[in-house]
GROMACS .gro file of C-alpha atoms in nm:
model
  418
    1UNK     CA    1   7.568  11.153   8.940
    2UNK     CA    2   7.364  11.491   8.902
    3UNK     CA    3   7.053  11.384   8.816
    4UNK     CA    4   7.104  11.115   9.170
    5UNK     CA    5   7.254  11.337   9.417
    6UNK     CA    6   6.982  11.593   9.330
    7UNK     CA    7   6.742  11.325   9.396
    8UNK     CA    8   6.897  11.260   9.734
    9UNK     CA    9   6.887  11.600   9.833
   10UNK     CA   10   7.229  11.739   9.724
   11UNK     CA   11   7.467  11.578   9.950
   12UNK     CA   12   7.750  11.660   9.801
   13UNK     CA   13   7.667  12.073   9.875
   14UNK     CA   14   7.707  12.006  10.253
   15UNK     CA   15   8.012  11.841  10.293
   16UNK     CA   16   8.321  11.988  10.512
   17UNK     CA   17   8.579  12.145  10.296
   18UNK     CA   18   8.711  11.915  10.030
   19UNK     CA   19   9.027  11.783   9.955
   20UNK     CA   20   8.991  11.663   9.563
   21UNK     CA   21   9.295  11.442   9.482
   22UNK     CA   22   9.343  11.302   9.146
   23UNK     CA   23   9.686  11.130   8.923
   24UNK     CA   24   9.815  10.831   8.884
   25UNK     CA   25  10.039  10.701   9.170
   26UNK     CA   26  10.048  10.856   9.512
   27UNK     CA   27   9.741  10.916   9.586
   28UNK     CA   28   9.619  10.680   9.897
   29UNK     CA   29   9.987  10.825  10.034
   30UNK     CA   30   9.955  11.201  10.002
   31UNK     CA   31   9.538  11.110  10.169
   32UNK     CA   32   9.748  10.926  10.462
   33UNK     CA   33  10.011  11.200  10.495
   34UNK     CA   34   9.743  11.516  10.495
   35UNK     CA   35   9.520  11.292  10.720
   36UNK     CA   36   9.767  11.285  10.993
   37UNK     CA   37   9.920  11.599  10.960
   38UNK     CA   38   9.520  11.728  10.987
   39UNK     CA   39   9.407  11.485  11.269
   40UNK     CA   40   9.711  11.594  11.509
   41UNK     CA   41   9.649  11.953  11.389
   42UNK     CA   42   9.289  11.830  11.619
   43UNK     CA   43   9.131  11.816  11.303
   44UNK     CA   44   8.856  11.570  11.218
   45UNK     CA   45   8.894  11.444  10.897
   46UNK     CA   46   8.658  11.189  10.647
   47UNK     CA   47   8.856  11.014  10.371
   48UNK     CA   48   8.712  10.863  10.050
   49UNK     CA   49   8.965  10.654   9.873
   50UNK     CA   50   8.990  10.299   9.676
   51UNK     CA   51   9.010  10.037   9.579
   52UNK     CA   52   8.989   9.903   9.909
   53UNK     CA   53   9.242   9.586  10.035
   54UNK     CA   54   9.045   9.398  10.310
   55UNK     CA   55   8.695   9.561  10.315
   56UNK     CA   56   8.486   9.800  10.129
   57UNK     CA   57   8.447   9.958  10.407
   58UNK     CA   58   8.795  10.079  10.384
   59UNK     CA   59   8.691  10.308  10.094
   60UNK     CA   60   8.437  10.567  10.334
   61UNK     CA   61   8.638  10.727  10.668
   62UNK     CA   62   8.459  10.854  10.924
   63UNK     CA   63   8.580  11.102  11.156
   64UNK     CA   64   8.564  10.988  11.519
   65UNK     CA   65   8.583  11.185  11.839
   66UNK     CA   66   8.899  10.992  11.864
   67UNK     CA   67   9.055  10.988  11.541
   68UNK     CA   68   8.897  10.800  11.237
   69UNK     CA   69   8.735  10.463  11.162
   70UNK     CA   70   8.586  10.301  10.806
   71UNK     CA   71   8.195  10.324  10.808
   72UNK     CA   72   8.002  10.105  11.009
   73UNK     CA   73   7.807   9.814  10.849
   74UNK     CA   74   7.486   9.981  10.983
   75UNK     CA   75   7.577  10.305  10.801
   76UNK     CA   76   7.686  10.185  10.493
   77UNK     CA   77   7.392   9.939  10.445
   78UNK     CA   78   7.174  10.248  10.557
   79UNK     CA   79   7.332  10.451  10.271
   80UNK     CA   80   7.374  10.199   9.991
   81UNK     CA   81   7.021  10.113  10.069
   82UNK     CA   82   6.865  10.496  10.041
   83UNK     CA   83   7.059  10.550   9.720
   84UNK     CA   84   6.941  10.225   9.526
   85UNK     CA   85   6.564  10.321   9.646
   86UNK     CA   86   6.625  10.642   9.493
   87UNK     CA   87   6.831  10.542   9.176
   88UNK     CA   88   6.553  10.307   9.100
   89UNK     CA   89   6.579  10.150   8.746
   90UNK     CA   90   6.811  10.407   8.620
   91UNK     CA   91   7.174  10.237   8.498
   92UNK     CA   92   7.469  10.326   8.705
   93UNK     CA   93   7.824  10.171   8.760
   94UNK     CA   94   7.941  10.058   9.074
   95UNK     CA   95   8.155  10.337   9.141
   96UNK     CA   96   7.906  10.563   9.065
   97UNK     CA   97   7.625  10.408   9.287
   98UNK     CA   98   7.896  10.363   9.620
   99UNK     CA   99   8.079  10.764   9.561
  100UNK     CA  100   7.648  10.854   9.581
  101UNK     CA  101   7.598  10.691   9.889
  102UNK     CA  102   7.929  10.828  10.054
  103UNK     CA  103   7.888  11.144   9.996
  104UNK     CA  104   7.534  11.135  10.225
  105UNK     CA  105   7.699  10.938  10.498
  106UNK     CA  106   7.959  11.252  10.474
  107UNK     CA  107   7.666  11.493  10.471
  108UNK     CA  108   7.527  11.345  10.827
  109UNK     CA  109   7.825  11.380  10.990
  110UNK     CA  110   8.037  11.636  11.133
  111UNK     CA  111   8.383  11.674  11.035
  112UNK     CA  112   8.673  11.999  10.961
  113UNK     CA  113   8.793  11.833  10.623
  114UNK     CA  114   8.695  11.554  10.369
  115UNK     CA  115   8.990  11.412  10.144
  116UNK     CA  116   8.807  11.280   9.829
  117UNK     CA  117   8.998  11.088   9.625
  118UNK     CA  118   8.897  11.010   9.217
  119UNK     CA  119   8.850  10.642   9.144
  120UNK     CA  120   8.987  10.705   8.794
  121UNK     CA  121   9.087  10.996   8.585
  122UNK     CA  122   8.897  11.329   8.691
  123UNK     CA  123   8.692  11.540   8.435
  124UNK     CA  124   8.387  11.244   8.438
  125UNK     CA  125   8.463  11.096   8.789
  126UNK     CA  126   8.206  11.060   8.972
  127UNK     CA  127   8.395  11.233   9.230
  128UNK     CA  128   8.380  11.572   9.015
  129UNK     CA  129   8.050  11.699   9.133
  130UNK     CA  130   8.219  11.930   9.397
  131UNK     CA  131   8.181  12.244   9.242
  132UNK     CA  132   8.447  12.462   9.547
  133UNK     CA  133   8.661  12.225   9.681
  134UNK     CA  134   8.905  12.407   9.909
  135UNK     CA  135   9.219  12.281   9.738
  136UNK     CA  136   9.268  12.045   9.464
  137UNK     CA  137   9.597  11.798   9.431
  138UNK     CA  138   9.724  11.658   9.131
  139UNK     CA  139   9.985  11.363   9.200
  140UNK     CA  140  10.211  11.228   8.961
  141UNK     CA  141  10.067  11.132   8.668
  142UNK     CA  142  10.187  10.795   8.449
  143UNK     CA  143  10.074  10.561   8.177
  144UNK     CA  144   9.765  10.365   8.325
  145UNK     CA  145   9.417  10.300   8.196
  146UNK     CA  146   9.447  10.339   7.888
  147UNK     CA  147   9.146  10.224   7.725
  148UNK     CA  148   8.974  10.492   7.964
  149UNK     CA  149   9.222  10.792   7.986
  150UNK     CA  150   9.407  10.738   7.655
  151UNK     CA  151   9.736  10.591   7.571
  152UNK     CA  152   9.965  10.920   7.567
  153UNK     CA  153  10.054  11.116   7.889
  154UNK     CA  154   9.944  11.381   7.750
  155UNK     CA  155   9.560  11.296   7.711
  156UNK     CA  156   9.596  11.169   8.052
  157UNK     CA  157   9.734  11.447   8.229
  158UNK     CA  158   9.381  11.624   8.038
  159UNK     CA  159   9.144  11.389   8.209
  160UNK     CA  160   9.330  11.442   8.580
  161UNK     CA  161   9.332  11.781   8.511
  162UNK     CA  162   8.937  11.808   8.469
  163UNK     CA  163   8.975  11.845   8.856
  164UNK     CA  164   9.081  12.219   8.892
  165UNK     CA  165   8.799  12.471   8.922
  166UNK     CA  166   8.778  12.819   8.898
  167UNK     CA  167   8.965  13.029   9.191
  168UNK     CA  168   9.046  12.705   9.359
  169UNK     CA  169   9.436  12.649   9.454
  170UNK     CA  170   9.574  12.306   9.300
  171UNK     CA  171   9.899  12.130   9.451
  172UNK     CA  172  10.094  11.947   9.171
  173UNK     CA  173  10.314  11.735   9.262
  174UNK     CA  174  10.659  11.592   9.090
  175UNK     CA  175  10.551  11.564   8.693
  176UNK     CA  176  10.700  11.461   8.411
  177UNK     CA  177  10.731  11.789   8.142
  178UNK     CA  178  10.450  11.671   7.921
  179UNK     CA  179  10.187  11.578   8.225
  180UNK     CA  180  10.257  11.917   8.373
  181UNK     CA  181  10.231  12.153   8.043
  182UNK     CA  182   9.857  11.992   8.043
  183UNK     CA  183   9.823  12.083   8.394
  184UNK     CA  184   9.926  12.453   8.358
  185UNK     CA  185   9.738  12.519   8.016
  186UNK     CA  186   9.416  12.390   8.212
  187UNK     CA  187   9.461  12.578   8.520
  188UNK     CA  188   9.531  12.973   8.281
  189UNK     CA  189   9.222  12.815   8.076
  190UNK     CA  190   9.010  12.790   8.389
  191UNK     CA  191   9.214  13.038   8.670
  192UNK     CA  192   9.336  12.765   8.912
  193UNK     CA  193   9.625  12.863   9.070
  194UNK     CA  194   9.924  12.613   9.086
  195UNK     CA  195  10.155  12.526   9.324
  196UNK     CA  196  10.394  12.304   9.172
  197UNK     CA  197  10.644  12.052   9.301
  198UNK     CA  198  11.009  12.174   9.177
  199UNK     CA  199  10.871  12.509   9.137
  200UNK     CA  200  10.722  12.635   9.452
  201UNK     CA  201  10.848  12.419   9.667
  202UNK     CA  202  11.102  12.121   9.695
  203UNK     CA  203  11.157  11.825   9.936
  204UNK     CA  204  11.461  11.610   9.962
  205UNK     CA  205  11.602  11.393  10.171
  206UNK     CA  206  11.972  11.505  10.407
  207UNK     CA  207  12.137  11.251  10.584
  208UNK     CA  208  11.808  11.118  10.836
  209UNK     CA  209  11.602  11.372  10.779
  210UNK     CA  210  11.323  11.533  10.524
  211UNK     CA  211  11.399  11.947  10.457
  212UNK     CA  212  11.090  12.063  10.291
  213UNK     CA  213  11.144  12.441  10.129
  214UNK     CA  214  10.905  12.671   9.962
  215UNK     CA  215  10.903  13.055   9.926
  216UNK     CA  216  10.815  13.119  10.280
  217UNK     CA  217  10.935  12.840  10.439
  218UNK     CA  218  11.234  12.626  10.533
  219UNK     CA  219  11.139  12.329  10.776
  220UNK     CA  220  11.349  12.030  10.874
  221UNK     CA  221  11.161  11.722  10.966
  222UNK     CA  222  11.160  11.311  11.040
  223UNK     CA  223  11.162  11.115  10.750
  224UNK     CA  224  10.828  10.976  10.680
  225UNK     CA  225  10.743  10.640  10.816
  226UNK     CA  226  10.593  10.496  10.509
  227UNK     CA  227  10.950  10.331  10.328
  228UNK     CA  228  11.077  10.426   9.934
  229UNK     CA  229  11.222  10.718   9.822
  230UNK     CA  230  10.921  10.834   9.641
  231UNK     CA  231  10.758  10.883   9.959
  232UNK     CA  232  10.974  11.190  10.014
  233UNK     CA  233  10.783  11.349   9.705
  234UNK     CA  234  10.470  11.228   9.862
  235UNK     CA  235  10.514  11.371  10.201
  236UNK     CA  236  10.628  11.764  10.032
  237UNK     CA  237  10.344  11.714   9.807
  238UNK     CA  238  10.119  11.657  10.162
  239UNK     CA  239  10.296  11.917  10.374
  240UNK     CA  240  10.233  12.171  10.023
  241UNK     CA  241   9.900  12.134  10.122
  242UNK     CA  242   9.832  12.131  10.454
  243UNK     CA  243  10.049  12.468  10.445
  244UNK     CA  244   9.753  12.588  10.240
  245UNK     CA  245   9.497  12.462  10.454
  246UNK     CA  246   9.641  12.552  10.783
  247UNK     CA  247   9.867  12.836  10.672
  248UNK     CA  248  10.044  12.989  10.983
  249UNK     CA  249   9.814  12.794  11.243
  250UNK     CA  250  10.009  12.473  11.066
  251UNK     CA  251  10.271  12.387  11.399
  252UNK     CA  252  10.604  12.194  11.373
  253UNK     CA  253  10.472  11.915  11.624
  254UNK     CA  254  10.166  11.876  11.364
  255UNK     CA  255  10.385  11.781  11.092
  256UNK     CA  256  10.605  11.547  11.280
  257UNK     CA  257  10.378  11.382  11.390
  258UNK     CA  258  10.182  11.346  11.040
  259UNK     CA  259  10.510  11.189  10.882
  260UNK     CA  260  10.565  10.976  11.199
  261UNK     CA  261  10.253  10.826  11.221
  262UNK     CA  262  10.087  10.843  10.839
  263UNK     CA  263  10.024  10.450  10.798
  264UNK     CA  264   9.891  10.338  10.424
  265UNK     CA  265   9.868   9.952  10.360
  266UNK     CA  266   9.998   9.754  10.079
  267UNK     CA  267  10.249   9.997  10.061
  268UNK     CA  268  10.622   9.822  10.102
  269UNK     CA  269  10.437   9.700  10.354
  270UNK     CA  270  10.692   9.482  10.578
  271UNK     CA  271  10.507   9.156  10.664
  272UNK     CA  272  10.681   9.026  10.992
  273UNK     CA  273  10.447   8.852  11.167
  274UNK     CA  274  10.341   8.487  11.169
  275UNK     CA  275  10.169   8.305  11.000
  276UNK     CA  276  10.394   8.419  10.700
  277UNK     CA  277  10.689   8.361  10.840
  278UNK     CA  278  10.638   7.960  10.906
  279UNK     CA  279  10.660   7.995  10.529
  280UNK     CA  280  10.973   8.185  10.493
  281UNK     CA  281  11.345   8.088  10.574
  282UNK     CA  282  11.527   8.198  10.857
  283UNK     CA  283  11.535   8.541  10.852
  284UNK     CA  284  11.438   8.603  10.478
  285UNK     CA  285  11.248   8.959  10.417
  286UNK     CA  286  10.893   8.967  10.315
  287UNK     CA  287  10.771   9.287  10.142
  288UNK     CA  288  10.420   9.364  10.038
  289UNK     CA  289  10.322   9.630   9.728
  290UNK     CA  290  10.017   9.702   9.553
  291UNK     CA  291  10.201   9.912   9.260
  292UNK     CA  292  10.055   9.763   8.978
  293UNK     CA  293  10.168  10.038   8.659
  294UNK     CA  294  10.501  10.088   8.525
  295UNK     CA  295  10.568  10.442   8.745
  296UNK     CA  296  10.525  10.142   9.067
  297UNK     CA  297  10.719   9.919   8.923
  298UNK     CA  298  11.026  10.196   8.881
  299UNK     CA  299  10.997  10.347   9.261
  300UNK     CA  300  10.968   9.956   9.410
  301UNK     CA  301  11.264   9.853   9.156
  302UNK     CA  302  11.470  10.173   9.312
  303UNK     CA  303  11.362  10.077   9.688
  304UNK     CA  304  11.556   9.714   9.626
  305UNK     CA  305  11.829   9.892   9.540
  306UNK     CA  306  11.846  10.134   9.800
  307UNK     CA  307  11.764   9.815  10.053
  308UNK     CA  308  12.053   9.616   9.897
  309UNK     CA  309  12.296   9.852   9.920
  310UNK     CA  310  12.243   9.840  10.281
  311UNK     CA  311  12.204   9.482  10.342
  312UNK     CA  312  12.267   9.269   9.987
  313UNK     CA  313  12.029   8.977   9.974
  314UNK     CA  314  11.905   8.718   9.715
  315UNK     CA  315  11.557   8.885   9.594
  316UNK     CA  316  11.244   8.682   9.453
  317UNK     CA  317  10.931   8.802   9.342
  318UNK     CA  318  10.638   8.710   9.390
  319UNK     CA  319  10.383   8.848   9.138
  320UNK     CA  320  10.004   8.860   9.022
  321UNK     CA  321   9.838   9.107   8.789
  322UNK     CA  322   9.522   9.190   8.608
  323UNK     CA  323   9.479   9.133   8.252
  324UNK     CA  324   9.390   9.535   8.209
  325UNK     CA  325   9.795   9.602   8.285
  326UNK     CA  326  10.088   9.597   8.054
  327UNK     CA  327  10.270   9.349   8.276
  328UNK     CA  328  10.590   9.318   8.062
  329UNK     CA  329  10.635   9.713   8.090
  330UNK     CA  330  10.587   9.716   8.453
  331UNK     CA  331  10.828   9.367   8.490
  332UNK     CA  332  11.109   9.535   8.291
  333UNK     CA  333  11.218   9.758   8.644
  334UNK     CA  334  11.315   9.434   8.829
  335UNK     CA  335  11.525   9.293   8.568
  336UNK     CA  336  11.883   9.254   8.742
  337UNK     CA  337  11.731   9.280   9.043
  338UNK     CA  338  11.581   8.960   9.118
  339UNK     CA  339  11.671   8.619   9.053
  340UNK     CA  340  11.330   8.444   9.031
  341UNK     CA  341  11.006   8.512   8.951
  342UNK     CA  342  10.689   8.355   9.104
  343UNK     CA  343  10.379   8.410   8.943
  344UNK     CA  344  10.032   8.385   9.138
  345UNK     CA  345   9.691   8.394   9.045
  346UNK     CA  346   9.469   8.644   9.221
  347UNK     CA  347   9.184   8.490   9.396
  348UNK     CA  348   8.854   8.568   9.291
  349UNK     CA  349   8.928   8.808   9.007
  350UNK     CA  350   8.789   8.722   8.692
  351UNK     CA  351   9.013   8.943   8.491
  352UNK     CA  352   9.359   8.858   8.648
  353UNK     CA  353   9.619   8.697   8.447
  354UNK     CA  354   9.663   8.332   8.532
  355UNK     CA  355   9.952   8.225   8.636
  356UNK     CA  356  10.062   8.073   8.379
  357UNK     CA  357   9.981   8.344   8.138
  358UNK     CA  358  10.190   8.602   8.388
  359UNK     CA  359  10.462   8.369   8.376
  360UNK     CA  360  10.505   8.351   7.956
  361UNK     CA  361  10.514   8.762   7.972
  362UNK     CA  362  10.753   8.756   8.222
  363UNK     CA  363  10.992   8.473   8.031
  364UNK     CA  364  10.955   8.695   7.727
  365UNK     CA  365  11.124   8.962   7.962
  366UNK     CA  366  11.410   8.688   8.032
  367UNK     CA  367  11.350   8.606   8.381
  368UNK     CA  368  11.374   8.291   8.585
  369UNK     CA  369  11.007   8.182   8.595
  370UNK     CA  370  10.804   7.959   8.781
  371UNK     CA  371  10.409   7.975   8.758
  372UNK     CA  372  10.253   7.814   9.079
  373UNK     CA  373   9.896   7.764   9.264
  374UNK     CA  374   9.890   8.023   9.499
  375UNK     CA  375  10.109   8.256   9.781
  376UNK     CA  376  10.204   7.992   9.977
  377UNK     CA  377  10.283   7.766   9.712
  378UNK     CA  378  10.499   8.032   9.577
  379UNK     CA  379  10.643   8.109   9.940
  380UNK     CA  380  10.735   7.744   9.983
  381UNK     CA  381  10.880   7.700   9.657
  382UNK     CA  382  11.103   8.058   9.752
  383UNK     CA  383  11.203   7.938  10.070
  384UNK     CA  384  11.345   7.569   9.881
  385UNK     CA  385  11.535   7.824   9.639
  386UNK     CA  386  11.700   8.083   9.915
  387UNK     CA  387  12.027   7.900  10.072
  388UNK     CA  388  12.099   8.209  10.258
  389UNK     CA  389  11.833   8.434  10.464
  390UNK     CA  390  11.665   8.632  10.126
  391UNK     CA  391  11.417   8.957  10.083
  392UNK     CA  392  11.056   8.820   9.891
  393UNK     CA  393  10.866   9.106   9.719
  394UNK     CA  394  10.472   9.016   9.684
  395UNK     CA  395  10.383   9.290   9.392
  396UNK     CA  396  10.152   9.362   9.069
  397UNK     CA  397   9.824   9.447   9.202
  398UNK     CA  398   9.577   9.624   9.481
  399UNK     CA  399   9.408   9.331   9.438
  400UNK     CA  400   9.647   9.107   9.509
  401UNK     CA  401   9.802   9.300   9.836
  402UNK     CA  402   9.413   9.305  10.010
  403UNK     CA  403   9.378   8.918   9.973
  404UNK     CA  404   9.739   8.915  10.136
  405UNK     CA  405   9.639   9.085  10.381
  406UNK     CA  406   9.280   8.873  10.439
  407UNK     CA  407   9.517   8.579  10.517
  408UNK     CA  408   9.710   8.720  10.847
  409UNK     CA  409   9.567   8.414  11.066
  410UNK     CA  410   9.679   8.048  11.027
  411UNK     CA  411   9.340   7.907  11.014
  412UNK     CA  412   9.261   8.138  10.719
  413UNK     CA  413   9.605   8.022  10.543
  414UNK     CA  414   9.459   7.686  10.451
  415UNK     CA  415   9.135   7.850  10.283
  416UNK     CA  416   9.150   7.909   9.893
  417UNK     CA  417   9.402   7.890   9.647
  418UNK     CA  418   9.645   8.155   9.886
   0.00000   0.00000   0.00000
């Protein structure tokens, strides 16, 4: 990434002021939450996250003069284009070739803040060639990638934590004992600052509302619009941070209107319109989630609860994963919480699970099982089961949620294996 960028001019030395987010679940939320708290502060704002669900495109945000938009076609071929002439024969990764050619679109264009997001890990992201971000952001870190990161929380708490720089603030948010003892050590080792979920400030939940409280501040707010009680920790984690941005310019109406209108797909998701609800019985639920690691699996598991407890309903689950995930691990959170299991293949992904495959994991785990061809066999097979109007959870994988959502118009329905 050095030797490149330096070859295109060192793009990544005149970006706005950076946003550099790293940790294991959370991230694409806290982006969403600090991008609307910034854009209805009249901020522009660029955003760099992924995987994408629908479109590459997704992954590069441009500010707009009327909000925010992913990359045109024109721009992105224009960019991807540039940085392969450059690159020339050299080897590079994927990641590493598309994070090059986003940080020059960022370069052309004007914005007040860019919230960069790592692809994976931190201390050798490609991301991690911003030497002064303005703030860094550590979300909660959990067991995933392990044959990158390592297979202890610990040793992947290290690699996140490759993100803090000298003299630079860092927002941690809600970490497990081990993850954040990493964090700290790193921060006195490099003189990072830390302001730490639990710590320096707190949010919680009272009655309808979100209270967020740090040392200077007390502020009562909406809950956010994005549904699960880890979104809570999310939305503190965001308002942490845009405090330290904005500091006293930060105004009440910015931040209500952040949480009100933050919007992050594939996110318990509710999927009410047609064509997915020809598929579903009358009045049956259908939820959409892209968690995909055992920390996802526990805050979905603890949403069904919460939802039952307010309306009980027959649950099914409908699930795909990639072979890179410990499936049974991340299954375990809905036992005794739904009845059947559907497994799905994911379209187009050489290193998903098959269906059947997904479906001898999850027997292991003692559900009720049935491996079928696709969503909508899965949804008509759900629909046969549910005598009474039911709540369907689509979960297991990114990857799965975007070719969900690819499939929102009938005549796309009968394409593929969906």
């Amino acid at each position: 990434m050095i030797r490149l960028l330096a070859a295109l001019g060192n793009p990544e030395r005149r970006l706005p002021p950076v946003v550099h987010v790293a940790g294991t679940n959370g991230k694409g939320s806290l982006v969403a939450f600090v991008r609307a708290i910034a854009e209805a502060q009249r901020r522009r704002v660029h955003t760099y996250t992924s995987p994408h669900l629908v479109s590459f495109h997704e992954r590069i945000g441009l500010a707009q003069e009327d909000g925010h938009a992913p990359i045109s076609e024109e721009k992105l071929a224009e960019c991807l284009s540039l940085v392969e002439r450059v690159n020339g024969n050299h080897p590079i990764t994927h990641f590493e070739i598309t994070t090059a050619a986003a940080f020059f679109a960022f370069s052309r264009e004007n914005a007040d803040l860019l919230l960069l997001e790592t692809g994976m890990g931190g201390r050798l992201d490609a991301t991690n060639v911003v030497q002064s971000p303005r703030a860094t952001v550590i979300t909660p870190i959990s067991i995933d990638h392990v044959s990158f990161l390592g297979d202890t929380l610990a040793s992947i708490a290290a690699e996140k934590a490759g993100i803090l720089k000298p003299g630079v603030p860092c927002i941690v948010g809600r970490q497990q004992p081990k993850a954040l003892a990493v964090i700290e050590a790193k921060a006195a080792e490099v003189g990072a600052q830390l302001h730490v979920f639990g710590r320096d400030f707190v949010a919680f939940k009272r009655g309808r509302r979100l209270i967020f409280q740090s040392h200077t501040r007390m502020i009562n707010l909406p809950l956010p619009k994005l549904e699960g009680a880890h979104q809570i920790d999310n939305a503190g984690t965001a308002i942490a941070t845009a405090c330290l941005l904005f500091n006293q310019k930060l105004s009440l109406d910015a931040l209500e209107q952040g949480l009100s209108t933050a919007s992050w797909p594939g996110r318990l998701q509710r999927l009410n319109k047609e064509p997915y609800q020809t598929y579903l019985g009358p009045n049956t639920e259908l939820l959409l989630d892209g968690g995909h690691n055992e920390a996802g699996g526990a805050v979905v598991g603890a949403h069904l609860d919460a939802l039952n407890a307010r309306d009980p309903r027959e649950v099914h689950l409908i699930c795909g994963m990639m072979e890179t995930k410990d499936a049974a691990s991340v299954l375990r959170h809905f036992q005794g919480r739904v009845s059947r299991v559907y497994t799905v293949p994911i379209p187009g992904e050489v290193n998903a699970l098959s269906a059947g495959d997904l479906a001898e994991i999850a027997v292991r785990e003692g559900f009720h099982v049935v491996p079928t061809q696709g969503l909508l066999h899965a949804l008509l097979l759900s629909k046969a089961a549910m005598s009474e109007p039911g709540r369907i959870l689509i979960f297991g994988s990114l990857y799965l949620a975007g070719h969900v959502l690819k499939f929102e118009h009938a005549s796309d329905l009968t394409q593929g294996v969906l």
